Amino acid sequence: MKNKLIIIAAIVVALVGTVVFWQHKLKNGPAGSKNGTAQDQQFPAINGVPVPENIAKTRPVAVVIENHTDARPQSGLYQADIVYETLAEGGITRLLALFQTQNPKEIGPVRSARPYFNFEANQWGAAFAHVGGSDIALTQLDTGVYKNLQDINQFFYGDYFYRSKDRLAPHNAYTNLDLLRALIEKKKWQDWTPTKLGDFETIPTEQLQTAVTKISIKFFDPAYAAAFTFDPSTGLYARTNAGKPSIDKNNNTQIYPRNVVIQYVDDYVVPMEKANGVGLKLDEDGRAVLFTGGKAVDGTWKYNGDHTEYLNSDGQPQKFQPGQTWIVLMPKSISANATWQ
């Protein structure tokens, strides 16, 4: 009789445990999940890298980073998802770096906005960090010309930037994502509409090519000449500036984008406060060459009223590889200065 009672009790415990398990299962979805979504489910970030859903839905931050010789080495570029590089004024180049998937400990030196950086930050729906800007750029931001970005001007949000004692002004303004995301949360700026660079595919190592091994961008001043050398062992492009490796100050590591794009754009002279600036017509279309996997894929770019599309010669979306993409906005007036071999 005693053994029967023990067996009955064991059966009751098992049944209760089964009911509790299935109640939990129906309420929370599969084991190891939340609201029916597996924790290990991945979504493409703005650079095409698969990441958890919360990261893929995180609003990108765009930061204007200077490229003056006194600003090198810069901080944070190694961990940027997308970087735009183009002329500013006086032959100097400047950068716009977008961050979503990584959190560099320092970003900078941060410099002033230009209209073309406003445009790019807006098409990504980014929170846009900068230190002042040209008259036209600031007027655009102050009057709400671009509705998709959130403006983070150091002039108004000084607590979210800081000055380094290791550099002289104006090359010493820095920030980081902890500061900027704290501001985004405080202002409730988290909502944004995702956009995409293009289609993505990973090229197997054995399919990497060496059809194009070096890309050279001369601009005007040799101090700002950029080059990207393909490494077939990694599938990455080693960046140099003025013939020297482009190093990230945060980790003393050379910058290696996985994709490089030369986007040819119509340019024009823009009167500014002290010097003539460069204007770029980014709401049109033109030629764009994608360098990835050791080859050059000729194609076009087109602004569709929402974001820029990069297309191959058949009119289909270019296939980027997941990872950092470096986009050179190349003025057509100096298009001959972009070469590859």
Tab-separated table of C-alpha atoms in Angstrom:
chain	number	residue	atom	x	y	z
A	1	MET	CA	0.000	0.000	0.000
A	2	LYS	CA	2.848	2.328	0.881
A	3	ASN	CA	4.565	1.731	-2.488
A	4	LYS	CA	1.306	2.494	-4.334
A	5	LEU	CA	0.993	5.823	-2.513
A	6	ILE	CA	4.563	6.717	-3.464
A	7	ILE	CA	3.906	5.903	-7.128
A	8	ILE	CA	0.663	7.935	-7.142
A	9	ALA	CA	2.448	10.916	-5.549
A	10	ALA	CA	5.212	10.754	-8.155
A	11	ILE	CA	2.640	10.726	-10.959
A	12	VAL	CA	0.859	13.754	-9.493
A	13	VAL	CA	4.152	15.691	-9.202
A	14	ALA	CA	5.012	14.855	-12.818
A	15	LEU	CA	1.611	15.969	-14.057
A	16	VAL	CA	1.793	19.252	-12.149
A	17	GLY	CA	5.297	19.871	-13.495
A	18	THR	CA	4.111	19.231	-17.040
A	19	VAL	CA	1.205	21.659	-16.674
A	20	VAL	CA	3.502	24.367	-15.264
A	21	PHE	CA	6.005	23.814	-18.088
A	22	TRP	CA	3.409	24.172	-20.834
A	23	GLN	CA	1.839	27.206	-19.177
A	24	HIS	CA	5.262	28.853	-19.202
A	25	LYS	CA	5.844	27.693	-22.766
A	26	LEU	CA	2.584	29.186	-24.040
A	27	LYS	CA	3.146	32.436	-22.180
A	28	ASN	CA	6.804	33.040	-23.047
A	29	GLY	CA	7.397	31.108	-26.251
A	30	PRO	CA	10.256	28.627	-26.842
A	31	ALA	CA	12.773	27.954	-24.108
A	32	GLY	CA	15.483	30.587	-23.945
A	33	SER	CA	13.281	33.141	-25.630
A	34	LYS	CA	11.266	36.243	-24.870
A	35	ASN	CA	7.830	36.910	-26.321
A	36	GLY	CA	8.280	34.060	-28.762
A	37	THR	CA	11.470	35.446	-30.321
A	38	ALA	CA	14.613	33.345	-29.899
A	39	GLN	CA	17.389	35.227	-28.131
A	40	ASP	CA	19.880	34.142	-30.727
A	41	GLN	CA	17.792	35.402	-33.647
A	42	GLN	CA	19.853	37.860	-35.689
A	43	PHE	CA	18.893	40.931	-37.721
A	44	PRO	CA	21.048	42.956	-40.163
A	45	ALA	CA	22.603	46.145	-38.791
A	46	ILE	CA	23.215	49.170	-41.013
A	47	ASN	CA	26.556	47.598	-42.020
A	48	GLY	CA	24.912	44.263	-42.867
A	49	VAL	CA	26.384	42.400	-39.899
A	50	PRO	CA	23.834	40.131	-38.157
A	51	VAL	CA	23.191	41.411	-34.625
A	52	PRO	CA	20.543	40.959	-31.913
A	53	GLU	CA	17.262	42.706	-32.602
A	54	ASN	CA	17.777	45.412	-29.962
A	55	ILE	CA	21.020	46.518	-31.635
A	56	ALA	CA	19.545	46.434	-35.147
A	57	LYS	CA	16.771	48.720	-33.898
A	58	THR	CA	19.155	51.148	-32.199
A	59	ARG	CA	19.194	54.597	-33.791
A	60	PRO	CA	22.540	55.283	-35.517
A	61	VAL	CA	24.728	58.138	-34.326
A	62	ALA	CA	26.544	60.188	-36.980
A	63	VAL	CA	29.596	62.188	-35.897
A	64	VAL	CA	31.581	64.709	-37.960
A	65	ILE	CA	35.263	63.836	-37.529
A	66	GLU	CA	38.036	66.018	-38.833
A	67	ASN	CA	40.975	64.818	-40.899
A	68	HIS	CA	43.382	67.734	-40.428
A	69	THR	CA	46.962	66.594	-39.972
A	70	ASP	CA	46.848	67.933	-36.392
A	71	ALA	CA	43.791	65.746	-35.698
A	72	ARG	CA	45.512	62.459	-36.455
A	73	PRO	CA	45.282	59.786	-35.279
A	74	GLN	CA	41.533	60.032	-34.862
A	75	SER	CA	39.501	58.044	-32.354
A	76	GLY	CA	36.609	55.721	-33.143
A	77	LEU	CA	36.898	55.260	-36.902
A	78	TYR	CA	38.009	51.644	-36.550
A	79	GLN	CA	34.635	50.783	-34.983
A	80	ALA	CA	32.422	52.861	-37.254
A	81	ASP	CA	29.876	50.962	-39.363
A	82	ILE	CA	29.862	53.414	-42.284
A	83	VAL	CA	32.244	56.299	-43.008
A	84	TYR	CA	31.840	59.080	-45.573
A	85	GLU	CA	34.934	60.990	-46.707
A	86	THR	CA	34.990	64.104	-48.881
A	87	LEU	CA	36.455	67.558	-49.362
A	88	ALA	CA	35.599	70.340	-46.962
A	89	GLU	CA	37.380	73.542	-47.973
A	90	GLY	CA	40.928	74.625	-48.639
A	91	GLY	CA	41.829	71.138	-49.870
A	92	ILE	CA	41.132	69.610	-46.447
A	93	THR	CA	39.021	66.462	-46.199
A	94	ARG	CA	36.511	65.651	-43.480
A	95	LEU	CA	34.681	62.516	-42.354
A	96	LEU	CA	31.213	61.520	-41.214
A	97	ALA	CA	31.207	58.313	-39.176
A	98	LEU	CA	28.048	56.330	-38.376
A	99	PHE	CA	27.908	54.116	-35.300
A	100	GLN	CA	25.345	51.459	-34.423
A	101	THR	CA	26.920	48.079	-33.696
A	102	GLN	CA	29.976	49.038	-31.635
A	103	ASN	CA	30.784	51.400	-28.784
A	104	PRO	CA	34.206	53.061	-29.112
A	105	LYS	CA	35.444	54.562	-25.868
A	106	GLU	CA	36.175	57.891	-27.590
A	107	ILE	CA	35.132	59.564	-30.848
A	108	GLY	CA	36.835	62.544	-32.421
A	109	PRO	CA	38.164	65.092	-32.880
A	110	VAL	CA	34.627	66.315	-33.566
A	111	ARG	CA	34.305	69.241	-35.971
A	112	SER	CA	31.702	71.369	-37.669
A	113	ALA	CA	28.817	70.366	-39.905
A	114	ARG	CA	28.542	70.865	-43.642
A	115	PRO	CA	25.376	70.651	-45.792
A	116	TYR	CA	26.412	67.336	-47.378
A	117	PHE	CA	26.907	65.765	-43.946
A	118	ASN	CA	23.468	67.049	-42.915
A	119	PHE	CA	22.097	65.259	-45.975
A	120	GLU	CA	23.812	61.951	-45.215
A	121	ALA	CA	22.902	61.996	-41.515
A	122	ASN	CA	19.295	62.712	-42.443
A	123	GLN	CA	18.962	59.830	-44.883
A	124	TRP	CA	20.084	57.467	-42.114
A	125	GLY	CA	17.725	59.054	-39.584
A	126	ALA	CA	20.729	59.524	-37.336
A	127	ALA	CA	21.378	61.547	-34.228
A	128	PHE	CA	23.871	64.033	-35.685
A	129	ALA	CA	26.785	65.163	-33.475
A	130	HIS	CA	28.999	68.093	-34.481
A	131	VAL	CA	30.640	71.281	-33.183
A	132	GLY	CA	28.959	74.186	-34.920
A	133	GLY	CA	28.995	74.345	-38.694
A	134	SER	CA	29.012	76.496	-41.787
A	135	ASP	CA	26.313	79.169	-42.047
A	136	ILE	CA	24.306	77.157	-44.577
A	137	ALA	CA	24.616	73.932	-42.608
A	138	LEU	CA	23.467	75.573	-39.365
A	139	THR	CA	20.598	77.342	-41.101
A	140	GLN	CA	19.405	74.011	-42.472
A	141	LEU	CA	19.559	72.445	-39.026
A	142	ASP	CA	17.983	75.381	-37.205
A	143	THR	CA	15.056	75.653	-39.629
A	144	GLY	CA	14.328	71.926	-39.769
A	145	VAL	CA	15.133	71.380	-43.433
A	146	TYR	CA	16.003	67.787	-42.598
A	147	LYS	CA	13.222	66.098	-40.656
A	148	ASN	CA	14.746	62.653	-40.065
A	149	LEU	CA	17.851	63.602	-38.071
A	150	GLN	CA	18.161	64.833	-34.505
A	151	ASP	CA	20.650	67.678	-34.165
A	152	ILE	CA	23.287	67.396	-31.421
A	153	ASN	CA	25.300	70.586	-31.733
A	154	GLN	CA	28.017	70.931	-29.103
A	155	PHE	CA	27.151	74.614	-28.847
A	156	PHE	CA	23.829	73.631	-27.223
A	157	TYR	CA	24.710	70.279	-25.675
A	158	GLY	CA	28.154	70.958	-24.262
A	159	ASP	CA	27.762	68.489	-21.405
A	160	TYR	CA	27.802	65.653	-23.925
A	161	PHE	CA	31.211	66.593	-25.340
A	162	TYR	CA	34.559	67.259	-23.715
A	163	ARG	CA	37.924	68.805	-24.512
A	164	SER	CA	41.070	66.705	-24.480
A	165	LYS	CA	44.189	68.119	-22.838
A	166	ASP	CA	46.352	66.173	-25.309
A	167	ARG	CA	45.413	68.336	-28.308
A	168	LEU	CA	45.235	72.041	-29.015
A	169	ALA	CA	41.954	73.682	-29.988
A	170	PRO	CA	40.137	73.334	-32.295
A	171	HIS	CA	41.385	69.775	-32.664
A	172	ASN	CA	40.477	68.652	-29.152
A	173	ALA	CA	36.676	68.209	-29.043
A	174	TYR	CA	35.601	64.634	-28.305
A	175	THR	CA	32.562	62.638	-27.326
A	176	ASN	CA	31.550	59.002	-26.911
A	177	LEU	CA	28.442	56.906	-27.427
A	178	ASP	CA	27.669	56.615	-23.724
A	179	LEU	CA	27.288	60.391	-23.566
A	180	LEU	CA	25.367	60.716	-26.816
A	181	ARG	CA	23.023	57.819	-26.115
A	182	ALA	CA	22.315	59.243	-22.671
A	183	LEU	CA	21.169	62.438	-24.396
A	184	ILE	CA	19.123	60.463	-26.937
A	185	GLU	CA	17.370	58.638	-24.105
A	186	LYS	CA	16.828	61.835	-22.123
A	187	LYS	CA	15.274	63.593	-25.132
A	188	LYS	CA	13.324	60.457	-26.136
A	189	TRP	CA	14.912	60.404	-29.579
A	190	GLN	CA	15.163	56.609	-29.845
A	191	ASP	CA	12.556	56.186	-32.591
A	192	TRP	CA	13.819	56.183	-36.157
A	193	THR	CA	12.969	54.627	-39.499
A	194	PRO	CA	15.582	52.035	-40.540
A	195	THR	CA	17.168	52.306	-43.954
A	196	LYS	CA	19.676	50.086	-45.700
A	197	LEU	CA	22.914	50.499	-47.581
A	198	GLY	CA	22.065	47.742	-50.053
A	199	ASP	CA	22.058	43.966	-50.288
A	200	PHE	CA	24.690	41.960	-48.437
A	201	GLU	CA	26.465	38.700	-49.071
A	202	THR	CA	29.584	37.128	-47.628
A	203	ILE	CA	32.201	36.082	-50.161
A	204	PRO	CA	33.950	32.838	-49.128
A	205	THR	CA	37.699	33.191	-48.653
A	206	GLU	CA	38.450	30.891	-51.562
A	207	GLN	CA	36.426	33.167	-53.860
A	208	LEU	CA	38.258	36.372	-52.992
A	209	GLN	CA	40.024	37.921	-55.961
A	210	THR	CA	43.011	40.175	-56.539
A	211	ALA	CA	41.721	41.884	-59.672
A	212	VAL	CA	42.071	45.269	-57.936
A	213	THR	CA	44.582	45.531	-55.135
A	214	LYS	CA	44.946	49.283	-54.568
A	215	ILE	CA	42.621	52.290	-54.708
A	216	SER	CA	44.124	55.791	-54.673
A	217	ILE	CA	42.274	59.059	-53.962
A	218	LYS	CA	44.490	62.137	-54.342
A	219	PHE	CA	42.125	65.091	-53.811
A	220	PHE	CA	44.304	68.276	-53.913
A	221	ASP	CA	46.756	68.383	-51.012
A	222	PRO	CA	49.093	65.354	-50.721
A	223	ALA	CA	48.575	65.470	-46.956
A	224	TYR	CA	45.014	64.257	-47.564
A	225	ALA	CA	45.688	61.615	-50.185
A	226	ALA	CA	43.926	58.388	-49.210
A	227	ALA	CA	44.659	54.855	-50.366
A	228	PHE	CA	43.097	51.446	-49.727
A	229	THR	CA	45.178	48.302	-50.267
A	230	PHE	CA	43.403	44.957	-50.477
A	231	ASP	CA	44.604	42.112	-48.267
A	232	PRO	CA	43.429	38.787	-49.780
A	233	SER	CA	44.152	36.939	-46.534
A	234	THR	CA	41.488	38.921	-44.686
A	235	GLY	CA	39.319	40.363	-47.452
A	236	LEU	CA	39.840	43.842	-45.991
A	237	TYR	CA	41.252	47.101	-47.344
A	238	ALA	CA	44.083	48.717	-45.365
A	239	ARG	CA	43.623	52.507	-45.353
A	240	THR	CA	46.479	54.976	-45.505
A	241	ASN	CA	46.488	58.769	-45.345
A	242	ALA	CA	49.378	60.730	-46.900
A	243	GLY	CA	51.178	57.418	-47.382
A	244	LYS	CA	50.991	56.477	-43.688
A	245	PRO	CA	48.715	53.874	-42.086
A	246	SER	CA	45.446	55.320	-40.797
A	247	ILE	CA	45.545	54.410	-37.131
A	248	ASP	CA	42.752	54.524	-34.598
A	249	LYS	CA	44.015	56.171	-31.412
A	250	ASN	CA	41.687	54.058	-29.263
A	251	ASN	CA	43.432	50.784	-30.019
A	252	ASN	CA	46.476	51.738	-32.113
A	253	THR	CA	45.094	49.574	-34.934
A	254	GLN	CA	45.060	50.365	-38.646
A	255	ILE	CA	41.642	51.003	-40.176
A	256	TYR	CA	40.453	48.183	-42.464
A	257	PRO	CA	37.084	48.644	-44.178
A	258	ARG	CA	35.582	45.624	-45.938
A	259	ASN	CA	33.942	47.674	-48.697
A	260	VAL	CA	35.074	50.867	-50.392
A	261	VAL	CA	32.781	52.952	-52.608
A	262	ILE	CA	33.749	55.819	-54.886
A	263	GLN	CA	30.578	57.835	-55.452
A	264	TYR	CA	31.046	60.503	-58.133
A	265	VAL	CA	28.989	63.617	-57.428
A	266	ASP	CA	28.503	66.991	-59.113
A	267	ASP	CA	30.232	69.714	-57.117
A	268	TYR	CA	30.066	73.493	-56.985
A	269	VAL	CA	31.556	76.396	-55.021
A	270	VAL	CA	29.707	77.554	-51.892
A	271	PRO	CA	30.625	80.958	-50.376
A	272	MET	CA	31.375	80.552	-46.676
A	273	GLU	CA	32.491	82.713	-43.778
A	274	LYS	CA	36.221	82.671	-44.451
A	275	ALA	CA	36.792	80.497	-47.506
A	276	ASN	CA	34.914	79.031	-50.419
A	277	GLY	CA	33.431	75.683	-49.510
A	278	VAL	CA	32.511	72.649	-51.542
A	279	GLY	CA	28.902	71.905	-52.419
A	280	LEU	CA	27.855	68.403	-53.435
A	281	LYS	CA	24.656	67.468	-55.266
A	282	LEU	CA	23.618	64.338	-53.428
A	283	ASP	CA	19.946	64.280	-54.428
A	284	GLU	CA	20.669	63.238	-58.010
A	285	ASP	CA	22.378	60.187	-59.510
A	286	GLY	CA	25.692	59.256	-61.061
A	287	ARG	CA	28.446	56.699	-61.285
A	288	ALA	CA	29.530	54.641	-58.283
A	289	VAL	CA	32.182	51.927	-58.108
A	290	LEU	CA	32.052	49.314	-55.353
A	291	PHE	CA	35.299	47.652	-54.301
A	292	THR	CA	34.770	44.441	-52.376
A	293	GLY	CA	36.399	41.030	-52.263
A	294	GLY	CA	39.339	42.220	-54.365
A	295	LYS	CA	37.316	43.333	-57.360
A	296	ALA	CA	35.756	46.524	-58.701
A	297	VAL	CA	32.047	46.474	-59.552
A	298	ASP	CA	31.069	49.419	-61.713
A	299	GLY	CA	27.581	50.764	-61.300
A	300	THR	CA	25.503	53.788	-60.400
A	301	TRP	CA	24.029	55.578	-57.404
A	302	LYS	CA	20.580	57.101	-57.260
A	303	TYR	CA	18.797	59.119	-54.604
A	304	ASN	CA	15.210	57.903	-54.558
A	305	GLY	CA	13.820	60.682	-52.369
A	306	ASP	CA	14.414	58.666	-49.217
A	307	HIS	CA	17.912	57.218	-49.353
A	308	THR	CA	20.746	56.545	-51.782
A	309	GLU	CA	20.611	53.305	-53.752
A	310	TYR	CA	23.762	51.706	-55.140
A	311	LEU	CA	23.105	49.648	-58.264
A	312	ASN	CA	25.237	47.419	-60.475
A	313	SER	CA	25.405	47.688	-64.268
A	314	ASP	CA	22.233	45.569	-64.547
A	315	GLY	CA	20.298	47.993	-62.354
A	316	GLN	CA	20.199	45.549	-59.439
A	317	PRO	CA	21.281	46.453	-55.878
A	318	GLN	CA	25.007	46.205	-55.329
A	319	LYS	CA	26.020	43.370	-53.035
A	320	PHE	CA	28.137	44.634	-50.180
A	321	GLN	CA	29.901	42.347	-47.760
A	322	PRO	CA	28.882	42.660	-44.105
A	323	GLY	CA	31.297	44.980	-42.327
A	324	GLN	CA	32.569	48.528	-42.441
A	325	THR	CA	31.898	50.439	-45.668
A	326	TRP	CA	33.984	53.506	-46.544
A	327	ILE	CA	32.263	55.843	-49.029
A	328	VAL	CA	34.302	58.501	-50.820
A	329	LEU	CA	32.078	61.319	-52.093
A	330	MET	CA	34.270	62.183	-55.068
A	331	PRO	CA	33.719	65.588	-56.697
A	332	LYS	CA	33.421	65.125	-60.458
A	333	SER	CA	35.674	68.141	-61.024
A	334	ILE	CA	38.601	66.035	-59.773
A	335	SER	CA	37.321	62.607	-60.776
A	336	ALA	CA	40.600	61.817	-62.544
A	337	ASN	CA	42.263	61.800	-59.123
A	338	ALA	CA	40.548	58.522	-58.227
A	339	THR	CA	42.458	55.548	-59.673
A	340	TRP	CA	42.810	51.843	-58.988
A	341	GLN	CA	44.947	48.974	-60.166
